[in-house]
């Protein structure tokens, strides 16, 4: 293994307060990083950087941890352009639109599904995403759900079983039978490929009792819970997530004070997905309310073909700052360290000795430019697990 020093980083977000200005971002000026293998070996002022086998001069550009996209749906086939066009013409989004993708995904070959997945992973990597979580949920049969997770597991460790995305058309008259399938034969087939179990707890999908049964069955198989919670309406999802020690409650758009208090008192991260609100013209989550209550917040893309077809974390950062009342500092932390917390990981989302060497350089002097210059492709260089990807 060789060592690489990246020097002359104008402004470096470390997310380690002890390394920098003691803020949550741990900002360092005129910084350097030494990478040894797939790990960060040293971080500090450029003037103090130890010798390395190779040197990269950042030329004053800003450095950030690689984005941690902790919520995506990337194993799918088909296109929902017509649905999006109709919605933008005034028709509201509903959970039923998922069925279109289910039909296309069931009909696709395994090779086509993997090619589609890797296409969007490359797209995300170019934009600075170095860790991603992805889910099943577009097969909704034992064979198709297991196939989706098997494909995903070849590309990430953060794989989520979402057999409980919706009740498929073939079980429309027997939702209890589908819950039995999701908690039984389907779970048995899918658990070997997954780390997480998820459920869409929402009107039109699964109610609180169904969600509890699904998450509890997943836990019994060694899968840790995550929850699609309170996206389209008020409901039990957030408080159920906290009760079951879910790693994250995702969406969190419609929250009572009791929901906020529950999140603030537990270890469950509130993962906000502004791409979904942008793409559905829905009400924005109130990130300010959550942050002021002391809730840990993550930002993610929710990349999926129906309600948030973006792989761009920078775009979501800009939306969070503009429309969800986050500061630029809070948004970059939530898209890196916050995403790591939503995956219960300590080795990513930070630039500190011992962490995985996942980072990006920006064609800008500060991370603030991610919100200040929305839509501009600022990510110029990416290292993932110590390897320079672009």
PDB file of N, CA and C in Angstrom, residues 287-321:
ATOM      1  N   UNK A 287     -37.118  21.219   9.302  1.00  0.00           N
ATOM      2  CA  UNK A 287     -35.851  20.804   9.903  1.00  0.00           C
ATOM      3  C   UNK A 287     -35.488  21.675  11.097  1.00  0.00           C
ATOM      4  N   UNK A 288     -35.827  22.960  11.021  1.00  0.00           N
ATOM      5  CA  UNK A 288     -35.481  23.876  12.113  1.00  0.00           C
ATOM      6  C   UNK A 288     -36.113  23.415  13.429  1.00  0.00           C
ATOM      7  N   UNK A 289     -37.354  23.000  13.350  1.00  0.00           N
ATOM      8  CA  UNK A 289     -38.054  22.529  14.552  1.00  0.00           C
ATOM      9  C   UNK A 289     -37.343  21.332  15.161  1.00  0.00           C
ATOM     10  N   UNK A 290     -36.915  20.403  14.324  1.00  0.00           N
ATOM     11  CA  UNK A 290     -36.231  19.206  14.812  1.00  0.00           C
ATOM     12  C   UNK A 290     -34.872  19.556  15.404  1.00  0.00           C
ATOM     13  N   UNK A 291     -34.108  20.366  14.697  1.00  0.00           N
ATOM     14  CA  UNK A 291     -32.763  20.721  15.164  1.00  0.00           C
ATOM     15  C   UNK A 291     -32.821  21.482  16.484  1.00  0.00           C
ATOM     16  N   UNK A 292     -33.759  22.419  16.582  1.00  0.00           N
ATOM     17  CA  UNK A 292     -33.873  23.204  17.816  1.00  0.00           C
ATOM     18  C   UNK A 292     -34.296  22.340  19.001  1.00  0.00           C
ATOM     19  N   UNK A 293     -34.947  21.203  18.719  1.00  0.00           N
ATOM     20  CA  UNK A 293     -35.337  20.283  19.790  1.00  0.00           C
ATOM     21  C   UNK A 293     -34.217  19.313  20.167  1.00  0.00           C
ATOM     22  N   UNK A 294     -33.106  19.360  19.435  1.00  0.00           N
ATOM     23  CA  UNK A 294     -31.981  18.478  19.738  1.00  0.00           C
ATOM     24  C   UNK A 294     -32.022  17.148  19.028  1.00  0.00           C
ATOM     25  N   UNK A 295     -32.852  17.026  17.982  1.00  0.00           N
ATOM     26  CA  UNK A 295     -32.948  15.774  17.222  1.00  0.00           C
ATOM     27  C   UNK A 295     -31.771  15.679  16.257  1.00  0.00           C
ATOM     28  N   UNK A 296     -31.191  14.492  16.121  1.00  0.00           N
ATOM     29  CA  UNK A 296     -30.169  14.262  15.102  1.00  0.00           C
ATOM     30  C   UNK A 296     -30.847  14.130  13.749  1.00  0.00           C
ATOM     31  N   UNK A 297     -30.391  14.923  12.775  1.00  0.00           N
ATOM     32  CA  UNK A 297     -31.015  14.985  11.460  1.00  0.00           C
ATOM     33  C   UNK A 297     -30.029  14.515  10.396  1.00  0.00           C
ATOM     34  N   UNK A 298     -30.519  13.689   9.479  1.00  0.00           N
ATOM     35  CA  UNK A 298     -29.769  13.294   8.293  1.00  0.00           C
ATOM     36  C   UNK A 298     -30.478  13.834   7.063  1.00  0.00           C
ATOM     37  N   UNK A 299     -29.712  14.059   6.006  1.00  0.00           N
ATOM     38  CA  UNK A 299     -30.252  14.440   4.701  1.00  0.00           C
ATOM     39  C   UNK A 299     -29.909  13.355   3.706  1.00  0.00           C
ATOM     40  N   UNK A 300     -30.884  12.957   2.901  1.00  0.00           N
ATOM     41  CA  UNK A 300     -30.649  11.921   1.909  1.00  0.00           C
ATOM     42  C   UNK A 300     -31.481  12.219   0.669  1.00  0.00           C
ATOM     43  N   UNK A 301     -31.212  11.477  -0.409  1.00  0.00           N
ATOM     44  CA  UNK A 301     -31.867  11.774  -1.684  1.00  0.00           C
ATOM     45  C   UNK A 301     -33.222  11.113  -1.856  1.00  0.00           C
ATOM     46  N   UNK A 302     -33.433   9.937  -1.233  1.00  0.00           N
ATOM     47  CA  UNK A 302     -34.618   9.124  -1.520  1.00  0.00           C
ATOM     48  C   UNK A 302     -34.687   8.799  -3.013  1.00  0.00           C
ATOM     49  N   UNK A 303     -33.545   8.615  -3.659  1.00  0.00           N
ATOM     50  CA  UNK A 303     -33.546   8.408  -5.108  1.00  0.00           C
ATOM     51  C   UNK A 303     -34.428   7.219  -5.469  1.00  0.00           C
ATOM     52  N   UNK A 304     -35.487   7.503  -6.221  1.00  0.00           N
ATOM     53  CA  UNK A 304     -36.407   6.475  -6.672  1.00  0.00           C
ATOM     54  C   UNK A 304     -37.121   6.995  -7.909  1.00  0.00           C
ATOM     55  N   UNK A 305     -37.711   6.116  -8.721  1.00  0.00           N
ATOM     56  CA  UNK A 305     -38.249   6.567 -10.009  1.00  0.00           C
ATOM     57  C   UNK A 305     -39.587   7.280  -9.926  1.00  0.00           C
ATOM     58  N   UNK A 306     -40.202   7.305  -8.737  1.00  0.00           N
ATOM     59  CA  UNK A 306     -41.533   7.875  -8.655  1.00  0.00           C
ATOM     60  C   UNK A 306     -41.609   9.234  -8.011  1.00  0.00           C
ATOM     61  N   UNK A 307     -41.070   9.368  -6.798  1.00  0.00           N
ATOM     62  CA  UNK A 307     -41.305  10.583  -6.026  1.00  0.00           C
ATOM     63  C   UNK A 307     -40.055  11.416  -5.759  1.00  0.00           C
ATOM     64  N   UNK A 308     -38.869  10.942  -6.157  1.00  0.00           N
ATOM     65  CA  UNK A 308     -37.647  11.726  -5.932  1.00  0.00           C
ATOM     66  C   UNK A 308     -36.543  11.177  -6.819  1.00  0.00           C
ATOM     67  N   UNK A 309     -36.629  11.470  -8.095  1.00  0.00           N
ATOM     68  CA  UNK A 309     -35.687  10.856  -9.035  1.00  0.00           C
ATOM     69  C   UNK A 309     -34.430  11.711  -9.171  1.00  0.00           C
ATOM     70  N   UNK A 310     -33.703  11.846  -8.062  1.00  0.00           N
ATOM     71  CA  UNK A 310     -32.428  12.549  -8.060  1.00  0.00           C
ATOM     72  C   UNK A 310     -31.415  11.744  -7.267  1.00  0.00           C
ATOM     73  N   UNK A 311     -30.201  11.689  -7.749  1.00  0.00           N
ATOM     74  CA  UNK A 311     -29.101  11.056  -7.023  1.00  0.00           C
ATOM     75  C   UNK A 311     -28.167  12.106  -6.430  1.00  0.00           C
ATOM     76  N   UNK A 312     -28.563  13.374  -6.465  1.00  0.00           N
ATOM     77  CA  UNK A 312     -27.684  14.478  -6.111  1.00  0.00           C
ATOM     78  C   UNK A 312     -27.873  14.929  -4.669  1.00  0.00           C
ATOM     79  N   UNK A 313     -26.934  14.574  -3.802  1.00  0.00           N
ATOM     80  CA  UNK A 313     -26.953  15.097  -2.438  1.00  0.00           C
ATOM     81  C   UNK A 313     -26.732  16.612  -2.438  1.00  0.00           C
ATOM     82  N   UNK A 314     -25.831  17.173  -3.267  1.00  0.00           N
ATOM     83  CA  UNK A 314     -25.716  18.636  -3.292  1.00  0.00           C
ATOM     84  C   UNK A 314     -27.043  19.343  -3.580  1.00  0.00           C
ATOM     85  N   UNK A 315     -27.845  18.796  -4.474  1.00  0.00           N
ATOM     86  CA  UNK A 315     -29.150  19.382  -4.748  1.00  0.00           C
ATOM     87  C   UNK A 315     -30.014  19.357  -3.489  1.00  0.00           C
ATOM     88  N   UNK A 316     -29.994  18.245  -2.757  1.00  0.00           N
ATOM     89  CA  UNK A 316     -30.791  18.142  -1.537  1.00  0.00           C
ATOM     90  C   UNK A 316     -30.288  19.096  -0.456  1.00  0.00           C
ATOM     91  N   UNK A 317     -28.987  19.319  -0.403  1.00  0.00           N
ATOM     92  CA  UNK A 317     -28.436  20.306   0.532  1.00  0.00           C
ATOM     93  C   UNK A 317     -28.985  21.691   0.210  1.00  0.00           C
ATOM     94  N   UNK A 318     -28.992  22.059  -1.066  1.00  0.00           N
ATOM     95  CA  UNK A 318     -29.507  23.370  -1.459  1.00  0.00           C
ATOM     96  C   UNK A 318     -30.981  23.512  -1.098  1.00  0.00           C
ATOM     97  N   UNK A 319     -31.778  22.465  -1.321  1.00  0.00           N
ATOM     98  CA  UNK A 319     -33.190  22.508  -0.950  1.00  0.00           C
ATOM     99  C   UNK A 319     -33.363  22.657   0.563  1.00  0.00           C
ATOM    100  N   UNK A 320     -32.551  21.934   1.325  1.00  0.00           N
ATOM    101  CA  UNK A 320     -32.670  21.976   2.780  1.00  0.00           C
ATOM    102  C   UNK A 320     -32.374  23.364   3.323  1.00  0.00           C
ATOM    103  N   UNK A 321     -31.379  24.022   2.732  1.00  0.00           N
ATOM    104  CA  UNK A 321     -31.026  25.366   3.181  1.00  0.00           C
ATOM    105  C   UNK A 321     -32.098  26.363   2.753  1.00  0.00           C
TER     106      UNK A 321
END
